[in-house]
Coordinates of C-alpha atoms in Angstrom, one line a residue:
Chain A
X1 CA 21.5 17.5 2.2
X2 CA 24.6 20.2 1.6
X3 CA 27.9 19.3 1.6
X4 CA 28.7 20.3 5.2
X5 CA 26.1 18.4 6.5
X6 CA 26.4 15.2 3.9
X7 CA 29.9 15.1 5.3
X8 CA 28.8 14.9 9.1
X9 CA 26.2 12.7 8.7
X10 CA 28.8 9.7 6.3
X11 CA 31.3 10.6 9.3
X12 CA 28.7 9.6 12.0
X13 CA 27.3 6.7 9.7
X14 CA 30.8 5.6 9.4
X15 CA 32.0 6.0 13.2
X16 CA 28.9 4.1 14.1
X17 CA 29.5 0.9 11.5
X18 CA 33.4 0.7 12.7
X19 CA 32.7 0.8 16.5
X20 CA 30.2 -1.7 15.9
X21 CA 32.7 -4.0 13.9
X22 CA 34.7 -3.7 17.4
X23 CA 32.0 -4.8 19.5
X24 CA 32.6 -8.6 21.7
X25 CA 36.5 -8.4 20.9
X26 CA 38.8 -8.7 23.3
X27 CA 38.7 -6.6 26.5
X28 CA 43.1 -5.5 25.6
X29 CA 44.6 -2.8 25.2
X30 CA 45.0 -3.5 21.5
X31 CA 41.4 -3.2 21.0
X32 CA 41.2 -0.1 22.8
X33 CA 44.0 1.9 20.8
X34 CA 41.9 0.6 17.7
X35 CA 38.7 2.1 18.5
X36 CA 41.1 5.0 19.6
X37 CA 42.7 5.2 16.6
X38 CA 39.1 5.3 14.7
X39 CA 38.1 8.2 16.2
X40 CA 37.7 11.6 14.6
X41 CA 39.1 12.9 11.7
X42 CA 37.3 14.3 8.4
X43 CA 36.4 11.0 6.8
X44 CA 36.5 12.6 3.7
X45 CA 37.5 8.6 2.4
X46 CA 33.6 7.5 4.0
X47 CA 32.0 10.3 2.4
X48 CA 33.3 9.5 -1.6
X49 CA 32.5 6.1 -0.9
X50 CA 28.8 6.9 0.4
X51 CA 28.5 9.9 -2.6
X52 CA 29.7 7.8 -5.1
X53 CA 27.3 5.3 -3.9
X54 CA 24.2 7.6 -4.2
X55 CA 25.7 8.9 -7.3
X56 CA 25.0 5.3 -8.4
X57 CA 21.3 5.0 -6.6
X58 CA 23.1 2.7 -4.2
X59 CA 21.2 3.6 -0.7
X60 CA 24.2 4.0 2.4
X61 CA 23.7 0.7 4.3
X62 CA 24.6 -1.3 1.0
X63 CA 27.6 0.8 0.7
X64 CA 28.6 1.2 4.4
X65 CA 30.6 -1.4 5.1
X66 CA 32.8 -0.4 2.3
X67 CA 33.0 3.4 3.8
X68 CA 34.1 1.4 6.9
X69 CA 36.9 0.0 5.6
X70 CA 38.2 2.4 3.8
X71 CA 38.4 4.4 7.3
X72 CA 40.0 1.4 8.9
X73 CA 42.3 1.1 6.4
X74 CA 43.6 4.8 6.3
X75 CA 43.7 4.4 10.6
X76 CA 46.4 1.8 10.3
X77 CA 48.1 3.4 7.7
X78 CA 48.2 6.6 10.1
X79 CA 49.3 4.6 13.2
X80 CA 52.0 3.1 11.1
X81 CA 53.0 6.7 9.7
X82 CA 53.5 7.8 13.1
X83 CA 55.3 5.6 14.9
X84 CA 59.3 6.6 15.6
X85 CA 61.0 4.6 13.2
X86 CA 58.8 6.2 10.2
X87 CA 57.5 9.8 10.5
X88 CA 57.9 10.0 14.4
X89 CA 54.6 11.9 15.4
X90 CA 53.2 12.8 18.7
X91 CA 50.3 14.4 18.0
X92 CA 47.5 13.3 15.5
X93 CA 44.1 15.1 14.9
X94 CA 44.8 17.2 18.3
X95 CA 45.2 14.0 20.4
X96 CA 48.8 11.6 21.2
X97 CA 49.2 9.5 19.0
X98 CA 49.0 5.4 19.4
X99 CA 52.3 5.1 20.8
X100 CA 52.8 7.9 22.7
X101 CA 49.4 6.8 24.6
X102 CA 49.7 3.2 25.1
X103 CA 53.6 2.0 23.5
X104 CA 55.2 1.2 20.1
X105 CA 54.2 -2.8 20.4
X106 CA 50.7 -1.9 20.9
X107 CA 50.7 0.8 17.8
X108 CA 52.5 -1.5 15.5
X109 CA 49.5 -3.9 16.4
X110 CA 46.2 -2.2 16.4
X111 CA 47.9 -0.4 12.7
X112 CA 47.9 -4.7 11.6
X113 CA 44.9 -5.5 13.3
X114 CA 43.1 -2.4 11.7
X115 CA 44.8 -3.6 8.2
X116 CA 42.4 -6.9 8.7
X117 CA 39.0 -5.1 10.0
X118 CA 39.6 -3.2 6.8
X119 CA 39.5 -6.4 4.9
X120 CA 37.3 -8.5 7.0
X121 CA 34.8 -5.2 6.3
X122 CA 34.8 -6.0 2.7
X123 CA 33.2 -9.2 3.0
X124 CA 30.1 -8.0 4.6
X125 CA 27.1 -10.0 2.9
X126 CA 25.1 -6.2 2.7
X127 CA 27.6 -5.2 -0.2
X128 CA 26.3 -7.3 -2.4
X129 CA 27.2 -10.5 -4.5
X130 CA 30.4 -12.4 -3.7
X131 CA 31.6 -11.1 -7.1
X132 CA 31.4 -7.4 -5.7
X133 CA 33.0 -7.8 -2.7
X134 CA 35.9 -9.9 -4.2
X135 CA 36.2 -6.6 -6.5
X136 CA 36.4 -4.7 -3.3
X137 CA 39.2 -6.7 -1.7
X138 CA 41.4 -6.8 -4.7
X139 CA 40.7 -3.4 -5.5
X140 CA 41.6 -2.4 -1.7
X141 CA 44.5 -4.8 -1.8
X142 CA 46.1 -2.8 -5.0
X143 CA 44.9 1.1 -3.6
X144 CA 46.8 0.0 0.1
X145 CA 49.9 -2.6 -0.8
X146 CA 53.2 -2.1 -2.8
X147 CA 51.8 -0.7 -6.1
X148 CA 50.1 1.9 -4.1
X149 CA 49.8 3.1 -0.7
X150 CA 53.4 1.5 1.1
X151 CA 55.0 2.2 -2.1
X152 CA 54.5 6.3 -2.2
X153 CA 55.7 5.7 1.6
X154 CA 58.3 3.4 0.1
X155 CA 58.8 6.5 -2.0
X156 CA 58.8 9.2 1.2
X157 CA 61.4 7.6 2.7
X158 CA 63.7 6.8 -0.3
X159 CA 63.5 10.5 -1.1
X160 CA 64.7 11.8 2.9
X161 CA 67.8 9.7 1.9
X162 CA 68.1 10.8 -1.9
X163 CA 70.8 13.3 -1.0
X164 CA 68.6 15.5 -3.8
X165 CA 65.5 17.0 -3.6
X166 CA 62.4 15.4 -5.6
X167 CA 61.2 16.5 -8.9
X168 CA 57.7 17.7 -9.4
X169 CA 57.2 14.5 -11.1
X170 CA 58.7 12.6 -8.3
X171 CA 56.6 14.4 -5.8
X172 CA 53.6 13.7 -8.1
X173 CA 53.8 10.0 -8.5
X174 CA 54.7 9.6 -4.6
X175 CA 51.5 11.3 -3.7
X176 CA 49.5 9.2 -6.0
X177 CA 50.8 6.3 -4.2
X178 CA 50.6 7.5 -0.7
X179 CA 47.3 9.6 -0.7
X180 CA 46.1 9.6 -4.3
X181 CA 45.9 5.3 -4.3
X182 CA 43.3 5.3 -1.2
X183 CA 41.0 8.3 -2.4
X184 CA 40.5 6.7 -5.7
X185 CA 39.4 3.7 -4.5
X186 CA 37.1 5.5 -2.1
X187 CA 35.8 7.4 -5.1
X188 CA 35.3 4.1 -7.4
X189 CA 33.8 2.0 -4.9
X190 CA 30.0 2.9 -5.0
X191 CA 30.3 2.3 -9.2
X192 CA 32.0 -1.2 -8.1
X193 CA 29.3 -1.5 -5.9
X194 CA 26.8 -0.6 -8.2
X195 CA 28.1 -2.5 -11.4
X196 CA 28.7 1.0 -13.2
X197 CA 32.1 2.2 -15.0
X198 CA 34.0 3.7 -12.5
X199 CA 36.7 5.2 -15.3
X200 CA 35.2 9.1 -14.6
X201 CA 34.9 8.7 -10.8
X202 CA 38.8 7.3 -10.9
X203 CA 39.5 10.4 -13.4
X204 CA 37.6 13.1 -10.1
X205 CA 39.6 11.0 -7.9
X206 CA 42.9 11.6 -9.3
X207 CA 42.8 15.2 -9.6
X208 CA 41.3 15.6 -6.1
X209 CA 43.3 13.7 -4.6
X210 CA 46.4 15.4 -5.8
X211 CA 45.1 18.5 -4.8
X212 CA 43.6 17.3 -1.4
X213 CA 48.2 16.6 -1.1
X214 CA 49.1 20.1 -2.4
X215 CA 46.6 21.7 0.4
X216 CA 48.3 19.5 2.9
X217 CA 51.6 20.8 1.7
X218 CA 50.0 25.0 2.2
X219 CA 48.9 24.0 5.3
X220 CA 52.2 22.9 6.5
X221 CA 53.1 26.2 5.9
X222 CA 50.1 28.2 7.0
X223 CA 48.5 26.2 9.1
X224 CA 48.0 27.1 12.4
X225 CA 48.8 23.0 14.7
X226 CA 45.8 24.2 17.0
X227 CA 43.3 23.9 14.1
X228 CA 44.9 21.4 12.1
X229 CA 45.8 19.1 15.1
X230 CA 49.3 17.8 14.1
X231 CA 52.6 19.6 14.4
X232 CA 52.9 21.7 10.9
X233 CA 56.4 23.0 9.2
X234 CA 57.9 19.5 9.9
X235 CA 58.2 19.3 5.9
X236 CA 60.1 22.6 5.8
X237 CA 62.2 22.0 9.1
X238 CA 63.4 18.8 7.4
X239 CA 64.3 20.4 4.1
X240 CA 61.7 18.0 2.1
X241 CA 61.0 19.5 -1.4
X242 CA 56.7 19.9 -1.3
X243 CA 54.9 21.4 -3.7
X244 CA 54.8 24.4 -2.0
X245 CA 58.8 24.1 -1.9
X246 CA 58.5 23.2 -6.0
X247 CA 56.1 26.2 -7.0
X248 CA 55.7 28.8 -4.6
X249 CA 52.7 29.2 -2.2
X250 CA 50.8 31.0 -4.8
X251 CA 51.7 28.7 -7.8
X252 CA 50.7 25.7 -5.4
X253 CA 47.3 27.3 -4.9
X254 CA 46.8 28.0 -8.9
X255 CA 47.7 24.7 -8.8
X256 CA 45.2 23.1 -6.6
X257 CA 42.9 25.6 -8.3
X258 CA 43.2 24.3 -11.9
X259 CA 42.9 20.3 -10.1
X260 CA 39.3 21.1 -8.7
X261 CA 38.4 22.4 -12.1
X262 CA 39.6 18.9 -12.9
X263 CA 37.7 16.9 -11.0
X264 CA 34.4 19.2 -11.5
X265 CA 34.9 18.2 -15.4
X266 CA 35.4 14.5 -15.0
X267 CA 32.0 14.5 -13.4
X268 CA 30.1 15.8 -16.3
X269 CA 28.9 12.9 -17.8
X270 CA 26.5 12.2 -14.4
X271 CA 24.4 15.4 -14.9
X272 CA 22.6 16.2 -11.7
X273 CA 23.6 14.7 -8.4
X274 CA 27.3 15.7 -8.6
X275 CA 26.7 19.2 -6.2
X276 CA 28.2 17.6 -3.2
X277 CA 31.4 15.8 -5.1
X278 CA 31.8 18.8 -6.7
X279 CA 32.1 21.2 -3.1
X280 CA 34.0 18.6 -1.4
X281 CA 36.8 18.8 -4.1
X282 CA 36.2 22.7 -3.3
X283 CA 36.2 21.9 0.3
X284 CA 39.9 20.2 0.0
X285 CA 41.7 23.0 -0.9
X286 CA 39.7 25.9 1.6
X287 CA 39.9 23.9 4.1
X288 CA 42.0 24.4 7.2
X289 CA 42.7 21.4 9.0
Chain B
X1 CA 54.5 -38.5 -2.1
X2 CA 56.0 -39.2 0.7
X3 CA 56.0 -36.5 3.5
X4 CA 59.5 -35.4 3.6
X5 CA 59.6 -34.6 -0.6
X6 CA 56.0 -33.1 -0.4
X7 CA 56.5 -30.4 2.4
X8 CA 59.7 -29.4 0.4
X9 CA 57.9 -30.4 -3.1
X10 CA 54.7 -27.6 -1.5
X11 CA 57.6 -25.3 -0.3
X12 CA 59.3 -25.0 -4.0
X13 CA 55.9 -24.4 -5.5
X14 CA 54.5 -21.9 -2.8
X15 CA 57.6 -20.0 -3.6
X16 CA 57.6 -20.0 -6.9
X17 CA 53.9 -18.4 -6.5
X18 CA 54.7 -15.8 -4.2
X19 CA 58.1 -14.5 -6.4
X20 CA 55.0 -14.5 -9.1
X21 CA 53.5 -12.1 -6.9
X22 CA 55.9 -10.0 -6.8
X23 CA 57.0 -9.3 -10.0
X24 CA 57.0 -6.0 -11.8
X25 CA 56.6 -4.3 -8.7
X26 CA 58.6 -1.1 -7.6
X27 CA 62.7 -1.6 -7.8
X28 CA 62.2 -0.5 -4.1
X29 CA 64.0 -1.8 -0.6
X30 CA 60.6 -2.6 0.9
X31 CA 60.0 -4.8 -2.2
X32 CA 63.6 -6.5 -1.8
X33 CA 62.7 -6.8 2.1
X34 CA 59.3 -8.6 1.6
X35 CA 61.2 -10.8 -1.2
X36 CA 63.5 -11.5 1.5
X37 CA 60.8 -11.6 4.3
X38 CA 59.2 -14.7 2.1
X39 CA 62.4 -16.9 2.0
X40 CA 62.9 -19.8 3.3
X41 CA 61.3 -21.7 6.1
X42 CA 59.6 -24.9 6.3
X43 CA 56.4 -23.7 4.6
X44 CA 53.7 -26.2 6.8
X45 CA 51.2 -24.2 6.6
X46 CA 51.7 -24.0 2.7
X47 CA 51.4 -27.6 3.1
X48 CA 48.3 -27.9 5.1
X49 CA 46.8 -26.0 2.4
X50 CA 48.1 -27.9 -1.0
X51 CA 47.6 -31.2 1.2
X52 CA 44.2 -30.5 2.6
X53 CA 43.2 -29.5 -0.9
X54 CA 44.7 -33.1 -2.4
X55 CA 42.4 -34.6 -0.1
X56 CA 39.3 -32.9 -1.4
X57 CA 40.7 -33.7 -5.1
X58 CA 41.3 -30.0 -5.6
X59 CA 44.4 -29.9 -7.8
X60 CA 47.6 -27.9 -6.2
X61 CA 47.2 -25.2 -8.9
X62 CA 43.7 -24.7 -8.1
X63 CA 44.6 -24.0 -4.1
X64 CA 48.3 -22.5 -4.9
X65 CA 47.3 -19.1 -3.9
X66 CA 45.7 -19.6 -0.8
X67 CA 48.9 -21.6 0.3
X68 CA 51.0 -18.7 -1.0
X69 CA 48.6 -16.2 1.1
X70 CA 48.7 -18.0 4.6
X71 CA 52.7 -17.9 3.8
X72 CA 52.5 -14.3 3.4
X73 CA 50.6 -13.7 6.2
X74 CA 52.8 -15.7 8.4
X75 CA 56.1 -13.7 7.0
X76 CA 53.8 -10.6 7.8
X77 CA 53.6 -11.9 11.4
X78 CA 57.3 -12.9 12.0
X79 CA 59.0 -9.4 10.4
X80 CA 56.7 -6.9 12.9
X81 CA 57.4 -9.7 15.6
X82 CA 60.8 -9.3 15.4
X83 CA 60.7 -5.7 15.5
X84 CA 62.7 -3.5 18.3
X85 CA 59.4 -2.7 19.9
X86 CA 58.0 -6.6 20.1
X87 CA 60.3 -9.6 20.2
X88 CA 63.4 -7.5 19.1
X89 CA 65.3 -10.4 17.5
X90 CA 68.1 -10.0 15.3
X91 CA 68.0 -13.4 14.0
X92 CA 65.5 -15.5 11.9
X93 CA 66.0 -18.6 9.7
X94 CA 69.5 -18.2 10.3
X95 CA 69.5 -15.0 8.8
X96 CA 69.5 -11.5 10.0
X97 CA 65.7 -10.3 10.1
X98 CA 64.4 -7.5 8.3
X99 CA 64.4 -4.2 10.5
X100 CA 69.0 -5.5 11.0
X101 CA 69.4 -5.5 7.4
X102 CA 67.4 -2.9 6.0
X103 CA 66.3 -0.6 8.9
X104 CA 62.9 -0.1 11.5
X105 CA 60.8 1.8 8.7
X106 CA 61.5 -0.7 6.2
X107 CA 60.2 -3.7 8.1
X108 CA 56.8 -2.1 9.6
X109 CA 56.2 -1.4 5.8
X110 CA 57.3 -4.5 3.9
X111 CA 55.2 -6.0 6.7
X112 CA 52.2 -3.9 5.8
X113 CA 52.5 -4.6 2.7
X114 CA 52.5 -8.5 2.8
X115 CA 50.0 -8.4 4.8
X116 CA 47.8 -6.8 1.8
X117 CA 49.1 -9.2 -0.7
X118 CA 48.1 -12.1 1.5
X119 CA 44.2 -10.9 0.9
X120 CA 45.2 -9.4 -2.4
X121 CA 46.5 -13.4 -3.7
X122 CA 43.1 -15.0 -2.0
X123 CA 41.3 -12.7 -4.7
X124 CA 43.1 -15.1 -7.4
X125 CA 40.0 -16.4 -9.5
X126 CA 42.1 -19.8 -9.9
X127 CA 40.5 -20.0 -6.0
X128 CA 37.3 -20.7 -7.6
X129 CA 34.0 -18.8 -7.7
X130 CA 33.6 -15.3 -6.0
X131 CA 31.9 -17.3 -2.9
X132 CA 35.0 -19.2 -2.3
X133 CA 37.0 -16.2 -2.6
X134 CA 35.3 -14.1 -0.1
X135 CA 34.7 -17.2 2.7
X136 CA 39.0 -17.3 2.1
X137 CA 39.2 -13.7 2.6
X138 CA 37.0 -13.7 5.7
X139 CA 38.3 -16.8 7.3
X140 CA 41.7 -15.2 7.0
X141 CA 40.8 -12.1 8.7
X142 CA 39.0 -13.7 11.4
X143 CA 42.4 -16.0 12.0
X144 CA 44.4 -13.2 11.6
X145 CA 43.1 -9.5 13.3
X146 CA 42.2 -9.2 17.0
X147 CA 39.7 -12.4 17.1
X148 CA 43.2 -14.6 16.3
X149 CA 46.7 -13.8 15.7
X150 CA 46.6 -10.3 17.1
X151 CA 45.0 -11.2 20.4
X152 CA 47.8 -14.0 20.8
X153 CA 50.4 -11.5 20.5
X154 CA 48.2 -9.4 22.9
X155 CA 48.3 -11.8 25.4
X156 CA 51.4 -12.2 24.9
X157 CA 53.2 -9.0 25.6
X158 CA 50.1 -8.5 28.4
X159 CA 51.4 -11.4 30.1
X160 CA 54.9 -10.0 30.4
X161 CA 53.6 -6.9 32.1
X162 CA 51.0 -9.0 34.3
X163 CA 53.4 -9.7 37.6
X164 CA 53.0 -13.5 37.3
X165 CA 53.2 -16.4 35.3
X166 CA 50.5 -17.7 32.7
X167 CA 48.3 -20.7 33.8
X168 CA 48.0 -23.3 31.5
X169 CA 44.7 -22.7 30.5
X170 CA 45.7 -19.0 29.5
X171 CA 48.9 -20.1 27.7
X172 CA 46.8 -22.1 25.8
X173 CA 44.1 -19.9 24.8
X174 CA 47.2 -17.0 23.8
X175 CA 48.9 -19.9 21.5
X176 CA 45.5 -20.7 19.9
X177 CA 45.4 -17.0 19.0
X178 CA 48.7 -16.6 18.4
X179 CA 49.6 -19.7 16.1
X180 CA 46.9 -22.1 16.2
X181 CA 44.6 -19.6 14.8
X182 CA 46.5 -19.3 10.9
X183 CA 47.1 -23.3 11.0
X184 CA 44.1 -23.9 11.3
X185 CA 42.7 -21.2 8.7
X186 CA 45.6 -23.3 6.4
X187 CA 44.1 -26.7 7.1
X188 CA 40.6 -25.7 6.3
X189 CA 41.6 -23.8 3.1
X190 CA 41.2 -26.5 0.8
X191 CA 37.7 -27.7 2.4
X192 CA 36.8 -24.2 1.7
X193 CA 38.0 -24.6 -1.9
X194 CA 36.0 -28.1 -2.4
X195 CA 32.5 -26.4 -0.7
X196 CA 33.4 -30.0 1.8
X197 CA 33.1 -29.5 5.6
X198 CA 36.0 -28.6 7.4
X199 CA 35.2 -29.5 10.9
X200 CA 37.1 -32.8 11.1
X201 CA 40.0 -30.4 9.7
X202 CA 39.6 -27.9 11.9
X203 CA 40.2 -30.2 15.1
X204 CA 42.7 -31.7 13.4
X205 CA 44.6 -27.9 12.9
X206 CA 43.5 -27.3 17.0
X207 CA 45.4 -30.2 18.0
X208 CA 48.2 -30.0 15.7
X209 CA 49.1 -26.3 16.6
X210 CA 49.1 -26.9 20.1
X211 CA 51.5 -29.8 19.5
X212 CA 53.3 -27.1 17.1
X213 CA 53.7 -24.4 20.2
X214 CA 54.9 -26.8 22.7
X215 CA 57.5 -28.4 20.4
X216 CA 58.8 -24.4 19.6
X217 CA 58.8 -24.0 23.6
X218 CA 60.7 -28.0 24.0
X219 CA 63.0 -26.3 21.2
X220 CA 63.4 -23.1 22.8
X221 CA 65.2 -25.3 26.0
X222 CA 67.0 -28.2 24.4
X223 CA 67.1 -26.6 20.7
X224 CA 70.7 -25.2 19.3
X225 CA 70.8 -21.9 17.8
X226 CA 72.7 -23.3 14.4
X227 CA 70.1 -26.1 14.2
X228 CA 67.1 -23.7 14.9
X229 CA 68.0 -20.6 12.7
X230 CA 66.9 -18.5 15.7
X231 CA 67.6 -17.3 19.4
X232 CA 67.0 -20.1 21.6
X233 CA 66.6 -19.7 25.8
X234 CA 64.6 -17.1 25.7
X235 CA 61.7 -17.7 27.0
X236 CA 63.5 -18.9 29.9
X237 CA 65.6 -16.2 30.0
X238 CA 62.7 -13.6 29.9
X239 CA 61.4 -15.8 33.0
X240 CA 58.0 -16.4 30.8
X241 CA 55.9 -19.0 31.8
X242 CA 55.9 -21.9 28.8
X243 CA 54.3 -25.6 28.4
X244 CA 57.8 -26.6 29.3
X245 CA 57.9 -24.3 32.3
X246 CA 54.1 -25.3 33.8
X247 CA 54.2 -29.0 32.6
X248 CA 57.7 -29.9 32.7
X249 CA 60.1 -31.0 29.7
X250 CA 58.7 -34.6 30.3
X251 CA 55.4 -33.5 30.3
X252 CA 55.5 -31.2 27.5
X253 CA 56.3 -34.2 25.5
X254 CA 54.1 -36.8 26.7
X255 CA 51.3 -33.8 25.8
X256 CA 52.5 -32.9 22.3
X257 CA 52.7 -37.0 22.0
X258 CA 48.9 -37.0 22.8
X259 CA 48.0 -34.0 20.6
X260 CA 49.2 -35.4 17.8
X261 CA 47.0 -38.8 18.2
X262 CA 44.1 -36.0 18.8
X263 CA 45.1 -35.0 15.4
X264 CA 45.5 -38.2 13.9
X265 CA 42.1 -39.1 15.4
X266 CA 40.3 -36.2 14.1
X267 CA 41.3 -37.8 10.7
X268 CA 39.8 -40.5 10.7
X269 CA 36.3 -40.0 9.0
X270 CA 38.4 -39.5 5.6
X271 CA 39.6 -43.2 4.7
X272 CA 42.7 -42.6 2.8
X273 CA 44.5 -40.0 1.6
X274 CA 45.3 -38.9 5.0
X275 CA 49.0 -40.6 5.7
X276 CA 51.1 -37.0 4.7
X277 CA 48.9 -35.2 7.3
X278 CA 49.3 -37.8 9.6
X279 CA 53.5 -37.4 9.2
X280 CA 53.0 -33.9 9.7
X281 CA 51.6 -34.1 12.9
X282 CA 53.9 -36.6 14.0
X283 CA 56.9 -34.4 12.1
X284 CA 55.8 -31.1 14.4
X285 CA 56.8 -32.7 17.5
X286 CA 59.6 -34.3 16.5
X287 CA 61.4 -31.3 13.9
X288 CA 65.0 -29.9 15.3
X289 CA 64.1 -26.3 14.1

């Protein structure tokens, strides 16, 4: 299967697993801005779990649980993101966000709630041995928590209040922490999974996922907010340094350029079976939404 | 050990874990704000965990991080409840909560972010095997997302929208979510740890956090603010239906007084070795804060 279509069927395979996880709960609001919440978006985070699972000759429903989570997890971190006392968003892939549709109480929830799913995934018995799935937790734990995820937030904020704007090398580590954490362990969990050395997969990871951030930061420029479905030049309007601000639209795209070549190299030691982990990286930084 | 030194013995080492945790992370204000978050407090769940573990003749150090978790979970819990958007309280443990002395962004993330190192600690390998590791990781999800915690804070800001007052039966069921559901994950733990059953535990922890809720809700009417560390009259003043409220402030007590021999009851099958558990359940109902 092509990348296109690899990436639509994980995304399908993935809805399906999380709306299941949210079967018999609670008939609450809360519930309902979770599945809400779950809905849509690329899952680009599914498919390098499921691809790096095949990579591995793990078949999907050993690995799915672990796509699930990974969803679950970036959901909350996106509800969180947008509520008003952090990035103050109303619109998120083309629909209002969590608190604009039901309130902030109710966002601030489902976001914690969706935190434990994401967890609670991990332990699925279809993973594999206990020993795996404790990998998977404190692997998660460390990609999400203060030496990853909250701390490139930690980071955002810090640097709206700097009174300077950020260094490449500021903006670098930040986005390694706030996108770059996540995507790695997205990438590394089918080797986990499968027993295998994950070191190349975590190398692919990195360089995508830095250039998956500098197409985020062109597209805040270029984008148009009816295709990429959330309000774009918020990064300009608030005088944030990107690295489109840093190096220029065109250096920015050498930039993400020379990062898929990256990530194509770090894959060489798999031989075949890399095609669609190599045109997703290529995917990151055409796409347009 | 008598009770009294042991809580505050479990407290001083539950501490001591969790400032382990967090060293050599990011000089960062969301790391000095879940420092903070983890002060203080009387640390009974820590307890229930270190004390249910003596009982099983798991040494402390061999159940430390589990205690240490369902503390981090709990500060979790109390820093988003005190949010603007929840509770909005400016005071906790005497001192100003998190979003009043750092700011709203700061709080949602350092409570993210304990959340994570609550599972991240349960994947400590002093736990014991992988198995036990990932039964302590699902058991805290389950007490902790929308089956547990989550729904009892659902419940609880649904009743305040709902046009009339809580029965009995519902107040119950939102406080078994709300609290019971973590004390009784805590009281379990170190069954979980030994491979023993944790049923008589379990009933123990349902009895116990019921008694737990309707001493907070005696408190919250004939409490003082200094004693407590926290607002007091709220509850009333919010016109919220509490134990107090539907039962009476006699009532309440001559309830909490027959929890507590439900909990001492539910003990029973162990012999000795049970006396500290027994003072905590008799120490619930009759703390001033």
């Amino acid at each position: 299967m092509r990348f296109p279509e690899r990436l639509a069927a994980d995304a399908a395979l993935c809805e399906a697993r999380l709306l299941r996880a949210l079967e018999d709960r609670a008939d609450q609001p809360v519930t309902h801005a979770m599945r809400y919440a779950l809905r849509g978006g690329k899952r680009l985070r599914a498919f390098l779990v499921l691809e790096g699972a095949r990579l591995h000759g793990v078949p999907e429903a050993r690995a799915l649980s672990a796509a699930a989570a990974v969803e679950a997890l970036h959901a909350y971190s996106l509800v969180h993101d947008d509520l008003p006392a952090m990035d103050d968003d109303d619109l998120r892939r083309g629909q209002p966000t969590v608190h604009v549709k039901w309130d902030e109480a109710t966002a601030v929830l489902a976001g914690d709630a969706l935190q434990t799913l994401a967890f609670e995934l991990l332990t699925d018995p279809a993973l594999g041995s206990a020993e795996v799935r404790v990998a998977l937790v404190a692997g998660l734990a460390k990609a999400s928590g203060i030496d990853g995820m909250v701390l490139g937030q930690a980071l955002d904020i810090a640097a709206e209040t700097a009174g300077r704007s950020l260094t490449l090398e500021e903006i670098t580590a930040l986005q390694a922490g706030k996108t770059g954490a996540l995507i790695s362990f997205a990438a590394e969990a089918g080797a986990v999974i499968a027993g295998a050395d994950p070191a190349p997969l975590r190398r692919y990871a990195a360089a995508l996922g830095l250039a998956f951030q500098i197409a985020d930061d062109i597209l805040d420029v270029t984008g148009d907010e009816a295709v990429t479905g959330k309000r774009v030049g918020k990064d300009a309007d608030a005088g944030k340094a990107t690295f489109v601000s840093l190096l220029g639209l065109e250096g920015a795209r050498v930039r993400a350029a020379d990062l898929v070549r990256e990530a194509e190299a770090a894959l060489a030691g798999y031989g075949n079976g890399t095609a669609n982990l190599i045109a997703a990286a290529r995917f990151v930084i055409a796409r347009d939404n």
